PDB file of C-alpha atoms in Angstrom:
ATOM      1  CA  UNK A   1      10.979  15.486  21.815  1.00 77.00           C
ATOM      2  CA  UNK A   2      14.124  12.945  21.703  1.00 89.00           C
ATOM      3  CA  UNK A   3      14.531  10.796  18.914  1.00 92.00           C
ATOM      4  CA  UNK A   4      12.265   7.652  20.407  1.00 93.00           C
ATOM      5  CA  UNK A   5       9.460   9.538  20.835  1.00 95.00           C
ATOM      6  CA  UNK A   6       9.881  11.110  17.594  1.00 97.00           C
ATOM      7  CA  UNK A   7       9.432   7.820  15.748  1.00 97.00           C
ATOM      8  CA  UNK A   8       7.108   6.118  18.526  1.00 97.00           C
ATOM      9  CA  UNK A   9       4.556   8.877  17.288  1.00 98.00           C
ATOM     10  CA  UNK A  10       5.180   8.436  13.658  1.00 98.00           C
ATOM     11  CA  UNK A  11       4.579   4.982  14.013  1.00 98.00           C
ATOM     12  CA  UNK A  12       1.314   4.708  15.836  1.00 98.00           C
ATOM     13  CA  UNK A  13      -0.008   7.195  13.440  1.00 98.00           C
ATOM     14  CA  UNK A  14       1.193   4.937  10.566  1.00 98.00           C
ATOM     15  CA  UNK A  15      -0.108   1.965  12.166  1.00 98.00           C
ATOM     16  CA  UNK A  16      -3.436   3.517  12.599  1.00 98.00           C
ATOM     17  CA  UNK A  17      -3.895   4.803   8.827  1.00 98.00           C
ATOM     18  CA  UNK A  18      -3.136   1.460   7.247  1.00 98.00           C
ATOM     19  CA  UNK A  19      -5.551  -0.338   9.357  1.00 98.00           C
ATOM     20  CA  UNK A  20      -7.996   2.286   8.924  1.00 98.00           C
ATOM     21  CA  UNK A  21      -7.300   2.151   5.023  1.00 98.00           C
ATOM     22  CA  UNK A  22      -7.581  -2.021   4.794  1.00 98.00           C
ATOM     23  CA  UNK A  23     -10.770  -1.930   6.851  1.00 98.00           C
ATOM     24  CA  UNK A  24     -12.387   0.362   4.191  1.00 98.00           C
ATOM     25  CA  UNK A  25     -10.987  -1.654   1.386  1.00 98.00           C
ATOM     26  CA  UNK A  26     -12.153  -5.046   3.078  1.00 98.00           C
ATOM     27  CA  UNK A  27     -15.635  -3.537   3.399  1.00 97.00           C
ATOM     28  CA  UNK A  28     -16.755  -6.667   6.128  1.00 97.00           C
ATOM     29  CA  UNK A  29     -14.275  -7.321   8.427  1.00 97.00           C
ATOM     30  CA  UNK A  30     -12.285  -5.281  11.289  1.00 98.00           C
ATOM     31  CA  UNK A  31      -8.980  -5.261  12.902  1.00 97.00           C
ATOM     32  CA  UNK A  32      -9.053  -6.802  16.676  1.00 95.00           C
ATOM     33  CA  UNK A  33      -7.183  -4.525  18.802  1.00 95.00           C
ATOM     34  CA  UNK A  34      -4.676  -6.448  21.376  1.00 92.00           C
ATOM     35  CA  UNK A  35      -2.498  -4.323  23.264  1.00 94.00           C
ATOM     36  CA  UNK A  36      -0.388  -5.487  25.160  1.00 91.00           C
ATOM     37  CA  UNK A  37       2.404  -4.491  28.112  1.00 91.00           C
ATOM     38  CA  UNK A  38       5.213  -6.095  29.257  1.00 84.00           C
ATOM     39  CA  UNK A  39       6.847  -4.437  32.525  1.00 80.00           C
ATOM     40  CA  UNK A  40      10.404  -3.737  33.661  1.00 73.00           C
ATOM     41  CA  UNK A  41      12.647  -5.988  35.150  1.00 66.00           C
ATOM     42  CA  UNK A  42      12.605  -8.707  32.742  1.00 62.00           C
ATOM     43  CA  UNK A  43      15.037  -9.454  29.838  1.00 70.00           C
ATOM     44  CA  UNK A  44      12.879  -7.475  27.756  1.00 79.00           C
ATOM     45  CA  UNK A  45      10.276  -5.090  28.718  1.00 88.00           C
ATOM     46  CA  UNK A  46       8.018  -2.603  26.647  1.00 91.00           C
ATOM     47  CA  UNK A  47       4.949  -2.338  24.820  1.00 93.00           C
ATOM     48  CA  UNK A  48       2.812  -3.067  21.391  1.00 94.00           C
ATOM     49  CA  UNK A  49       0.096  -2.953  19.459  1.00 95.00           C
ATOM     50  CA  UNK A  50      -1.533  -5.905  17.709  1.00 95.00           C
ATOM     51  CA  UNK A  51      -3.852  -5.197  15.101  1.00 96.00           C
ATOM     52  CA  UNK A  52      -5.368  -8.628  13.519  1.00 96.00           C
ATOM     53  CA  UNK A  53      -8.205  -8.920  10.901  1.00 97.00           C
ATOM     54  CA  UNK A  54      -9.509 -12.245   9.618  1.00 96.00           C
ATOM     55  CA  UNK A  55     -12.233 -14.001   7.270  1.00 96.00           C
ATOM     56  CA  UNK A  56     -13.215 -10.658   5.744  1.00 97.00           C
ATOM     57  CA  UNK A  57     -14.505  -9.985   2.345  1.00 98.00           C
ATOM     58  CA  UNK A  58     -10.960  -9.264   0.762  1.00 98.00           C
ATOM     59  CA  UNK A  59      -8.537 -10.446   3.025  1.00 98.00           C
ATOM     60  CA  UNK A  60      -8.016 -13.273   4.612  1.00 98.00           C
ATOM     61  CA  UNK A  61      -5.791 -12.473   7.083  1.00 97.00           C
ATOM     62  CA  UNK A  62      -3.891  -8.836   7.703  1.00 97.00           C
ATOM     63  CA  UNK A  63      -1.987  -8.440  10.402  1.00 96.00           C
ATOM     64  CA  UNK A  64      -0.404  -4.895  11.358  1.00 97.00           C
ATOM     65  CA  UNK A  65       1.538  -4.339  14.264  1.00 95.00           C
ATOM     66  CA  UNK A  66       3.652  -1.657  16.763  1.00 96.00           C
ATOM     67  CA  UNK A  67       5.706  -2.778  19.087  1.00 94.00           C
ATOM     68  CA  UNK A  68       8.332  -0.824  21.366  1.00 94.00           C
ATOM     69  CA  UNK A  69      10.746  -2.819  23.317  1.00 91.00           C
ATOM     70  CA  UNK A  70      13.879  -2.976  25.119  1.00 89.00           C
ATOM     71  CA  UNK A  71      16.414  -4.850  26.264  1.00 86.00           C
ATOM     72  CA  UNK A  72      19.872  -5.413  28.412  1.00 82.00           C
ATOM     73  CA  UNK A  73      21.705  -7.008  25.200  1.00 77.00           C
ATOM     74  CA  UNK A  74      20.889  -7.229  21.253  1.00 73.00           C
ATOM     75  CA  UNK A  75      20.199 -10.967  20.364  1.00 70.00           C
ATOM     76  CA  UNK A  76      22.907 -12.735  17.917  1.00 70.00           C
ATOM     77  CA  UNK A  77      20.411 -11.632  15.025  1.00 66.00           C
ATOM     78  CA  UNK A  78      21.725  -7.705  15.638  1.00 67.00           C
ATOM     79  CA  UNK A  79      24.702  -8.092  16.527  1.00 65.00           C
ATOM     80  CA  UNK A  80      25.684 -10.980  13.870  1.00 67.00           C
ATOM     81  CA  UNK A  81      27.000  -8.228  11.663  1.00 70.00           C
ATOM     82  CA  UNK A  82      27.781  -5.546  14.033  1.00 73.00           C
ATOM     83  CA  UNK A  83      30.206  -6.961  16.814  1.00 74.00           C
ATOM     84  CA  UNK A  84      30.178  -3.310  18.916  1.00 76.00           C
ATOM     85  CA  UNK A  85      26.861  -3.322  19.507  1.00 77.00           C
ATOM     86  CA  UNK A  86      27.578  -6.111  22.134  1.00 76.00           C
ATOM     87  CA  UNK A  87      27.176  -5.281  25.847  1.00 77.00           C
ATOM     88  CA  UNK A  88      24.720  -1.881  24.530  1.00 85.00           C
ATOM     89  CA  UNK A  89      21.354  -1.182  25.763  1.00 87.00           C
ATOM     90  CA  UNK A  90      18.543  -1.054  23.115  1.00 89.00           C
ATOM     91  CA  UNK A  91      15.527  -0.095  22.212  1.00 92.00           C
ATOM     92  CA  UNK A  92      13.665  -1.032  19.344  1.00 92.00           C
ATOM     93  CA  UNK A  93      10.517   0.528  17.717  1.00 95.00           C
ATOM     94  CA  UNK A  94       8.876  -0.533  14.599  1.00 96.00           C
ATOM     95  CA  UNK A  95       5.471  -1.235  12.452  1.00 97.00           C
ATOM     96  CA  UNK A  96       5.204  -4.887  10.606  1.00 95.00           C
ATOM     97  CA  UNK A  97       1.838  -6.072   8.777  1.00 97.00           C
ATOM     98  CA  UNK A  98       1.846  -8.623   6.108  1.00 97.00           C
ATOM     99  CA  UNK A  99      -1.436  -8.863   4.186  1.00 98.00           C
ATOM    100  CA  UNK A 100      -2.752 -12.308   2.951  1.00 97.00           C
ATOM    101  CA  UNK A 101      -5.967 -11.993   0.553  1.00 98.00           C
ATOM    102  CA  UNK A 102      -8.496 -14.185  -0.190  1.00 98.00           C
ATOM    103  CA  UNK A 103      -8.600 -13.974  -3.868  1.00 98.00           C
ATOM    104  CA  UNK A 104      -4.923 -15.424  -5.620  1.00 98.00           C
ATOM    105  CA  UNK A 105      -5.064 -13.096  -8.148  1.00 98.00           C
ATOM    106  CA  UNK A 106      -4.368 -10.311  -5.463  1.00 98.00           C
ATOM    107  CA  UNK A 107      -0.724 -10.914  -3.931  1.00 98.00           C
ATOM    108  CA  UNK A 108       0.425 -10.853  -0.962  1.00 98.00           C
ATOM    109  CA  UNK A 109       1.903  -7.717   0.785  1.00 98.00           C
ATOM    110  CA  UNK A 110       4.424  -6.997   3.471  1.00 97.00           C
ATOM    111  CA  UNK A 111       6.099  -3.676   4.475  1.00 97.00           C
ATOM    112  CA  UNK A 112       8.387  -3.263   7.781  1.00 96.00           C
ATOM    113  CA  UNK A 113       9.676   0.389   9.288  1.00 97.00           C
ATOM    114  CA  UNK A 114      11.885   0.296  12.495  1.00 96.00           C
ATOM    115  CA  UNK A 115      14.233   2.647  14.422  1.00 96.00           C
ATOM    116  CA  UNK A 116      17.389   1.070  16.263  1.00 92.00           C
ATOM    117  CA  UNK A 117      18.784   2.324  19.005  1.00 93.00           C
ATOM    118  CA  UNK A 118      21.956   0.929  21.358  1.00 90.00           C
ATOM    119  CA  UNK A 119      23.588   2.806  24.105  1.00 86.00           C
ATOM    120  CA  UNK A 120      26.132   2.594  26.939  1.00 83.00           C
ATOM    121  CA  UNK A 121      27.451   4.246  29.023  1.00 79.00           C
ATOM    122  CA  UNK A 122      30.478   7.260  28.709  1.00 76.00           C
ATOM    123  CA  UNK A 123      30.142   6.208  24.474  1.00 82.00           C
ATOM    124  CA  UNK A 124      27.764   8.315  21.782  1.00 84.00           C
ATOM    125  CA  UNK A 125      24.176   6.154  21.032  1.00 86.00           C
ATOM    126  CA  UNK A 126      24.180   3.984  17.708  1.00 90.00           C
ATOM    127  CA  UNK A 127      21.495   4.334  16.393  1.00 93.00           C
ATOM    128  CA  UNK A 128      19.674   3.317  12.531  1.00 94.00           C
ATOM    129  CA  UNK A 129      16.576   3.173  10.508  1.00 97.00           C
ATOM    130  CA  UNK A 130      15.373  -0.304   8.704  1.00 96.00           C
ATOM    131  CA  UNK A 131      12.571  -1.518   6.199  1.00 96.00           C
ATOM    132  CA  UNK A 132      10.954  -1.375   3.199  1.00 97.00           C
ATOM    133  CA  UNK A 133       8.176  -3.220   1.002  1.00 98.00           C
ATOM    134  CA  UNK A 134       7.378  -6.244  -1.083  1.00 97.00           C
ATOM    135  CA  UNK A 135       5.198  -7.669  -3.085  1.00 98.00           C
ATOM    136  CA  UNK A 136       4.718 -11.344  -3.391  1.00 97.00           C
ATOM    137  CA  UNK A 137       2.524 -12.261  -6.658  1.00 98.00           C
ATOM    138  CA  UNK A 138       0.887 -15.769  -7.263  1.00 98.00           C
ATOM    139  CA  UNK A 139      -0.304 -14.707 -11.001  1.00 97.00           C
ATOM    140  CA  UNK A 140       1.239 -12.021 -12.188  1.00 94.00           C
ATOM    141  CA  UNK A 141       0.379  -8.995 -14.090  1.00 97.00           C
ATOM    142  CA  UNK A 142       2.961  -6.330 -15.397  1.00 97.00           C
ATOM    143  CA  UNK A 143       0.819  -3.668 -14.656  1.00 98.00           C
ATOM    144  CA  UNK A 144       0.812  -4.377 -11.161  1.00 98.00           C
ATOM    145  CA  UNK A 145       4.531  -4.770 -10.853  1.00 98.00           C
ATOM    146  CA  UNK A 146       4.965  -1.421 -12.697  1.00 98.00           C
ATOM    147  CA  UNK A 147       2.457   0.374 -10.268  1.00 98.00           C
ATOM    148  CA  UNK A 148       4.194  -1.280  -7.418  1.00 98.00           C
ATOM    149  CA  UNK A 149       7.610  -0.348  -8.346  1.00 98.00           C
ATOM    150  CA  UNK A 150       6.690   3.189  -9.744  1.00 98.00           C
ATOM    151  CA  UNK A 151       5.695   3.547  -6.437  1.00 98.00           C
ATOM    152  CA  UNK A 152       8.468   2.433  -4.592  1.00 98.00           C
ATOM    153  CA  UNK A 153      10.992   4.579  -6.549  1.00 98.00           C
ATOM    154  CA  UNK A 154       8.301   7.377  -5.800  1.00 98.00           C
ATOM    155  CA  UNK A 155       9.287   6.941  -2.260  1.00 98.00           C
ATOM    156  CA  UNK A 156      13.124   7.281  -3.146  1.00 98.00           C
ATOM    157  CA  UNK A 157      12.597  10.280  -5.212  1.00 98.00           C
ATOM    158  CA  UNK A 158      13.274  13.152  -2.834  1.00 97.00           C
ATOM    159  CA  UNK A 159      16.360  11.480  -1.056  1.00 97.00           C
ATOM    160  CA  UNK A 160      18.739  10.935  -4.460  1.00 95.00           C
ATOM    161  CA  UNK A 161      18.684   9.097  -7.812  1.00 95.00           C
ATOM    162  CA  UNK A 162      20.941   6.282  -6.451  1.00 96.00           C
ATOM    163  CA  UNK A 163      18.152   5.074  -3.813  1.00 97.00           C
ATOM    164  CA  UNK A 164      15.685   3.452  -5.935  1.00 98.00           C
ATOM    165  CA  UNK A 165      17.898   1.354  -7.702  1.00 98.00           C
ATOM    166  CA  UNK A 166      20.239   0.637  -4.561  1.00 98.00           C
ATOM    167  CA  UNK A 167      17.240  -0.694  -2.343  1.00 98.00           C
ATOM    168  CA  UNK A 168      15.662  -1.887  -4.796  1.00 98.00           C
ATOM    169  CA  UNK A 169      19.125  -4.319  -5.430  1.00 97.00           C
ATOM    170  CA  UNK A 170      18.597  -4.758  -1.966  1.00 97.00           C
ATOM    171  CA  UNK A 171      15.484  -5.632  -1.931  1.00 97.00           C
ATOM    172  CA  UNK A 172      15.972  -8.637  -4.793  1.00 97.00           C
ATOM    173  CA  UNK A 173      18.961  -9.519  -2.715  1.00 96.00           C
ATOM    174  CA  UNK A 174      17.484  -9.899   0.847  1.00 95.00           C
ATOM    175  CA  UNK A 175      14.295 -11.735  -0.389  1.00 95.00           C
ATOM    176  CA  UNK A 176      15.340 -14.479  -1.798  1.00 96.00           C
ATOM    177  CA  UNK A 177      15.283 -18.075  -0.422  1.00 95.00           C
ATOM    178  CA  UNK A 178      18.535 -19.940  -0.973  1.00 95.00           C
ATOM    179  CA  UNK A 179      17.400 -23.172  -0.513  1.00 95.00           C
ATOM    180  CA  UNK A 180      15.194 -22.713  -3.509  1.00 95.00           C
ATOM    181  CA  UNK A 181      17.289 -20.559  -5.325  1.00 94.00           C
ATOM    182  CA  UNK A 182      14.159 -18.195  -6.296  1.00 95.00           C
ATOM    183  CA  UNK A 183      13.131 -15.084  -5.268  1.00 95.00           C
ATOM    184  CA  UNK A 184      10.040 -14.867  -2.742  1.00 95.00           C
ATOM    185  CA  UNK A 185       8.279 -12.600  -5.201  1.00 96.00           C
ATOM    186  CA  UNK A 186       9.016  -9.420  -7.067  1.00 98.00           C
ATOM    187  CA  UNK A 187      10.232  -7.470  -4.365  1.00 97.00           C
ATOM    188  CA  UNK A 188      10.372  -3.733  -4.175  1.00 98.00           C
ATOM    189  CA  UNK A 189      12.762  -2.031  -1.007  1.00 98.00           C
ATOM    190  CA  UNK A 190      14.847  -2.947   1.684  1.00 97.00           C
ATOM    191  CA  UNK A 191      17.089  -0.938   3.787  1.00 97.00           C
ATOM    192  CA  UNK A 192      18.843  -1.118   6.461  1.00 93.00           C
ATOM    193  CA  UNK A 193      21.410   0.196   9.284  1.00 91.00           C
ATOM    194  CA  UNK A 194      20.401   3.539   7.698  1.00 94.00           C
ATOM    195  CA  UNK A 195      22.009   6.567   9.390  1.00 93.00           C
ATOM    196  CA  UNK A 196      23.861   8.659   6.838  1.00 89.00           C
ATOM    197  CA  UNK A 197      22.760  11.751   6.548  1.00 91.00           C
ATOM    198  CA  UNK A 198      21.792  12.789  10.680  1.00 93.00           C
ATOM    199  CA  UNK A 199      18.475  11.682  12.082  1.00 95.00           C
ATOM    200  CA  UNK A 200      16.055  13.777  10.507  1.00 96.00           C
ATOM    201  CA  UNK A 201      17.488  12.910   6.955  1.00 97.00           C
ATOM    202  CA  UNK A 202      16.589   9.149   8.140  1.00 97.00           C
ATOM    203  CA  UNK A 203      13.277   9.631   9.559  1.00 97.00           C
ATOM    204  CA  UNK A 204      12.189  11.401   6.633  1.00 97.00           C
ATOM    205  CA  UNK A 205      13.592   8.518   4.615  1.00 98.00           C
ATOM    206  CA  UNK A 206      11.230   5.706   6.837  1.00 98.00           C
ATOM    207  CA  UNK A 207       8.302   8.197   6.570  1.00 98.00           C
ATOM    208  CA  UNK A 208       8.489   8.111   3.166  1.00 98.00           C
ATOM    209  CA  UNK A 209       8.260   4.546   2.913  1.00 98.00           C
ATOM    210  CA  UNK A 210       5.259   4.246   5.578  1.00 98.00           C
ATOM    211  CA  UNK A 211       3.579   6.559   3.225  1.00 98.00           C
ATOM    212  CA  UNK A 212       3.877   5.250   0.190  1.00 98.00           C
ATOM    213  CA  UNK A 213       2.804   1.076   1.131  1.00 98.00           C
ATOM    214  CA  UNK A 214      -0.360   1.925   0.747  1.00 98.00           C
ATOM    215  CA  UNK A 215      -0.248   3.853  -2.413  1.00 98.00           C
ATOM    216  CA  UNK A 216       1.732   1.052  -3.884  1.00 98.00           C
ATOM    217  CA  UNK A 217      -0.882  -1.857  -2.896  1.00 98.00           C
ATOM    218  CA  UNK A 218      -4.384  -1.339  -2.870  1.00 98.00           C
ATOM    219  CA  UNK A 219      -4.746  -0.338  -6.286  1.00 98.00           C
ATOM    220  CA  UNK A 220      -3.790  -3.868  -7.188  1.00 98.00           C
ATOM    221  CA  UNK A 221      -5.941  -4.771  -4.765  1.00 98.00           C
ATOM    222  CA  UNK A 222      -8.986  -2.823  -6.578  1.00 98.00           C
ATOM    223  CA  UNK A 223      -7.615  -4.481 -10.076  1.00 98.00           C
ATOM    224  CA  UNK A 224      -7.894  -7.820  -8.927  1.00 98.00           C
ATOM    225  CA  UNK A 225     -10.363  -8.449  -5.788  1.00 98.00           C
ATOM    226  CA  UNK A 226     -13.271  -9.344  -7.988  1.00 98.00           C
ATOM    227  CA  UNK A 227     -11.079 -11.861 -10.940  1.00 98.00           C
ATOM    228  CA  UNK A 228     -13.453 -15.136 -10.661  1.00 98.00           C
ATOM    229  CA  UNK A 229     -11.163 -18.285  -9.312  1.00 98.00           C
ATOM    230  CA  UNK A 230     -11.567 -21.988  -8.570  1.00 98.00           C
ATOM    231  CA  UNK A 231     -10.084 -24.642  -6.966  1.00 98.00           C
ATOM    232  CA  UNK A 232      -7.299 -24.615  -8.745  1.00 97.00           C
ATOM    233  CA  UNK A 233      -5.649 -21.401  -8.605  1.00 98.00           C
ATOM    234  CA  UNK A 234      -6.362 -21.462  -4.733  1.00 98.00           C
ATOM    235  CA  UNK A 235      -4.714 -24.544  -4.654  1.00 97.00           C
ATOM    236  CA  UNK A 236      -1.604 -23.000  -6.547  1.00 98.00           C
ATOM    237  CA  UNK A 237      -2.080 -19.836  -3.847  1.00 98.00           C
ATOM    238  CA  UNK A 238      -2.041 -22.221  -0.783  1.00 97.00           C
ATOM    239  CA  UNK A 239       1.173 -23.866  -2.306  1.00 97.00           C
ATOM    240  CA  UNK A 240       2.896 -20.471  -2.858  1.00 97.00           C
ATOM    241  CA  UNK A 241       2.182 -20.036   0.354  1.00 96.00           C
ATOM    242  CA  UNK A 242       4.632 -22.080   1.815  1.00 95.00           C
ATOM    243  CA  UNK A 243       7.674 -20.018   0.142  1.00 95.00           C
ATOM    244  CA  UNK A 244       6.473 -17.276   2.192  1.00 92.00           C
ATOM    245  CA  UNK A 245       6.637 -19.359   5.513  1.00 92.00           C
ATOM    246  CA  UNK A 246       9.914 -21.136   4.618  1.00 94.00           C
ATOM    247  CA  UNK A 247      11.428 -17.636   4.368  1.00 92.00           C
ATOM    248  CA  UNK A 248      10.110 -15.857   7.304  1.00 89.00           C
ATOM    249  CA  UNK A 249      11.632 -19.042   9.670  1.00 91.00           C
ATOM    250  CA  UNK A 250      14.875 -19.639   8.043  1.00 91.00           C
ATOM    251  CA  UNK A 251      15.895 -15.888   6.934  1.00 87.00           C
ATOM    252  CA  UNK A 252      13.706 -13.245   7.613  1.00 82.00           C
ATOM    253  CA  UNK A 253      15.663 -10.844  10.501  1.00 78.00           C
ATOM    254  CA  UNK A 254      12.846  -9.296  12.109  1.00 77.00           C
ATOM    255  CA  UNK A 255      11.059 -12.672  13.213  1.00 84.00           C
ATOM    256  CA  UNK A 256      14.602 -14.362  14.179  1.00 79.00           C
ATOM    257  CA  UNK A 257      15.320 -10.905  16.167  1.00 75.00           C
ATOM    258  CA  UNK A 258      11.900 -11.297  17.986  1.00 76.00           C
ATOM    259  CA  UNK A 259      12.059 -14.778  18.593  1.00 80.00           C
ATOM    260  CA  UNK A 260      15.716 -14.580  19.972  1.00 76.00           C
ATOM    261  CA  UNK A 261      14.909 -11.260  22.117  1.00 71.00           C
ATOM    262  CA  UNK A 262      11.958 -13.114  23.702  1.00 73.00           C
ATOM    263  CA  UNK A 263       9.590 -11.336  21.709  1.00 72.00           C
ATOM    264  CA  UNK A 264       6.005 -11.887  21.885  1.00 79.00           C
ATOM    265  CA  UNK A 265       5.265 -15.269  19.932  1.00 84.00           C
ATOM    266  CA  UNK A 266       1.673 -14.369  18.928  1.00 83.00           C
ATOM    267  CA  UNK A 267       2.516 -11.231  17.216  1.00 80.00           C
ATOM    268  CA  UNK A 268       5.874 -12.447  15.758  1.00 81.00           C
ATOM    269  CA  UNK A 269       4.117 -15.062  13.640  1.00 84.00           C
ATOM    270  CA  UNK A 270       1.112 -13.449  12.911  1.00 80.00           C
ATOM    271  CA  UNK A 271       3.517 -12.776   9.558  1.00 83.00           C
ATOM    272  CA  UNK A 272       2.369 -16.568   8.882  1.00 88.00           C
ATOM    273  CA  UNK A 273      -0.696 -16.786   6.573  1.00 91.00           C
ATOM    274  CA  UNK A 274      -3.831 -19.214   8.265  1.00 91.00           C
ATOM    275  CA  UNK A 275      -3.748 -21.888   5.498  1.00 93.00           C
ATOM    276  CA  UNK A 276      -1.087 -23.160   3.309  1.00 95.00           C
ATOM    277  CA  UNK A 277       0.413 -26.115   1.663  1.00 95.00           C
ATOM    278  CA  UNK A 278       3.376 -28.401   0.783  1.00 95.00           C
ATOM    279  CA  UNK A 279       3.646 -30.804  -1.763  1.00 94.00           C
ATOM    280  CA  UNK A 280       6.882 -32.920  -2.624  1.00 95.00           C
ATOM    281  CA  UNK A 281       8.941 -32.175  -5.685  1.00 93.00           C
ATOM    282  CA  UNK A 282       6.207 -30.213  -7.387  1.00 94.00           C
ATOM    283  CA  UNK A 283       6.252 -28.065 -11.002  1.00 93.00           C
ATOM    284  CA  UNK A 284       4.387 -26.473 -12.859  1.00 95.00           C
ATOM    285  CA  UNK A 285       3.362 -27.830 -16.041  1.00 95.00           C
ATOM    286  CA  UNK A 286       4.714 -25.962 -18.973  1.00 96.00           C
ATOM    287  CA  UNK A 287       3.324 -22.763 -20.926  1.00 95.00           C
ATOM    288  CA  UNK A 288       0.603 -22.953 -18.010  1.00 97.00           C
ATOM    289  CA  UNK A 289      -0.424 -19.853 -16.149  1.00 96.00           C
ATOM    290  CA  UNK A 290       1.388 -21.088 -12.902  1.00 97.00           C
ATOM    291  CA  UNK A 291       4.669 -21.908 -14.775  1.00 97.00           C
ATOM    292  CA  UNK A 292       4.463 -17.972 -16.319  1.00 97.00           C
ATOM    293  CA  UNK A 293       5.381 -17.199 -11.955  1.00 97.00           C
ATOM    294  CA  UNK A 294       8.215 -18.835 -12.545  1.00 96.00           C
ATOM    295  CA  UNK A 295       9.502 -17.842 -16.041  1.00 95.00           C
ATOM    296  CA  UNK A 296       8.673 -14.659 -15.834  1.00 96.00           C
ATOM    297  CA  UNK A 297       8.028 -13.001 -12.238  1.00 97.00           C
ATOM    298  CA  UNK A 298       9.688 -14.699 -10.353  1.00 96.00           C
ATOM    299  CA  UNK A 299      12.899 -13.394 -12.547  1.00 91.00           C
ATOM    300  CA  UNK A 300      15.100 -10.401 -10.894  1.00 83.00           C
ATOM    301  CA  UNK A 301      14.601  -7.433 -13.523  1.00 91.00           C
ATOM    302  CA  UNK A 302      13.866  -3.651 -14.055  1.00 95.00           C
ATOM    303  CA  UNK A 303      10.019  -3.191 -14.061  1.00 97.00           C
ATOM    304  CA  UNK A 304      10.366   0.986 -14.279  1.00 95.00           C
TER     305      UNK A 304
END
């Protein structure tokens, strides 16, 4: 089995236990299935799985998807930082889902696993491993930040005692929007351009991070589905909201790598939750539960 297939099958499997694992915790809704093919000859070519689930009991919108592409030339996103990968060949596999719930007092989720590869001709492949998990709260509870982050450094356990912190820097690092000088939530891991180690030392790495998204977020999910709410912390939700969109179109690299490959638009931005809002020069108003986000959350520290 070469190294492609290796993670294609990985991945499919992963895609198909989260999906199976949110349907049971939604309890009403279920994932539409659009596959989808896109044949050789173009600038891009490959295949994916979209896996969409809306208006259910829990969550409002989840969207998980595989996709499997490849290409005659990186796009400017991939090859920003890494000027030799011009001119390569690539392929790129990877599962993305971001999970929007109805209730605000359950966060929002997103997790991303992906395999790199870029080739040419008479030179040895490059080749890395990316992704991670965060968590993105709208009222916060420590408990659930522990959990999550206990969680995370679960996943780190078996690979050193540097990785947990080191992604988890990362991870604070990457997810955070400049242009409101705040963190998108209270992150969790990020990695990238992983390949110390060999292959198998970096697939077992990713695996281990698959694995353990679920772990880390529906138990939160169980804590908090069934908090009563009103108008106004949905309103707070919807407004949070926008963070999450003004990140994924200004910084995040997976939706500016799909979007300059010539990705598939539909599945790109399913990342985008269904309602959200804006409001000009807004704040909370002091020692309210909303302003506790800020003070407190939405802070870079050690929860474990």
């Amino acid at each position: 089995m070469t190294m492609v297939e290796e993670v294609r099958s990985y991945l499919l499997d992963l895609q198909q236990r989260i999906c199976d694992a949110i349907e049971a915790a939604d309890g009403k809704a279920r994932f539409l299935h659009d596959d989808w093919t896109r044949p050789a000859g173009g600038h891009l070519s490959g295949d994916g799985r979209t896996r969409v689930l809306t208006e259910g009991a829990v969550f409002e919108q989840a969207g998980i998807n595989f996709s499997h592409v490849m290409g005659a030339s990186l796009p400017p996103s991939a090859t920003a930082h890494r000027p030799e990968l011009a001119g390569r060949t690539f392929e790129a596999l990877g599962v993305s889902l971001v999970i929007h719930p109805n209730n605000p007092y359950v966060p929002t989720s997103h997790a991303n696993v992906r395999f790199f590869i870029a080739e040419k001709d008479g030179e040895e492949p490059v080749w890395w491993f990316g992704g991670g998990f965060d968590l993105t709260p709208y009222y916060g509870f420590d408990d659930d930040c522990m959990h999550w982050h206990r969680t995370a450094r679960a996943a780190c356990e078996p690979f050193g005692a540097d990785a947990y912190p080191k992604y988890k820097q990362w991870c604070d690092a990457y997810f955070f929007i400049k242009h409101r000088n705040e963190p998108r939530g209270i992150g969790g891991l990020f990695f990238d351009d992983l390949n110390e180690g060999g292959f198998e030392q970096g697939l077992a790495f990713m695996r281990s991070v698959g694995d353990h998204y679920i772990p880390a977020y529906l138990p939160i999910v169980a804590r908090r589905k069934d908090i009563p709410f009103g108008e106004r912390e949905r309103d707070f939700q919807l407004y949070r909201r926008g963070r999450y969109v003004e990140f994924n179109l200004v910084y995040d690299r997976g939706t500016l790598f799909g979007l300059q490959s010539g990705g598939r638009t539909e599945s790109i931005l399913m990342s985008l939750p269904p309602l959200v809002k804006w409001r000009y020069s807004w704040a909370p108003e002091p020692g309210t539960p909303e302003a506790r986000l800020y003070e407190h959350f939405l802070q870079p520290r050690e929860w474990v």
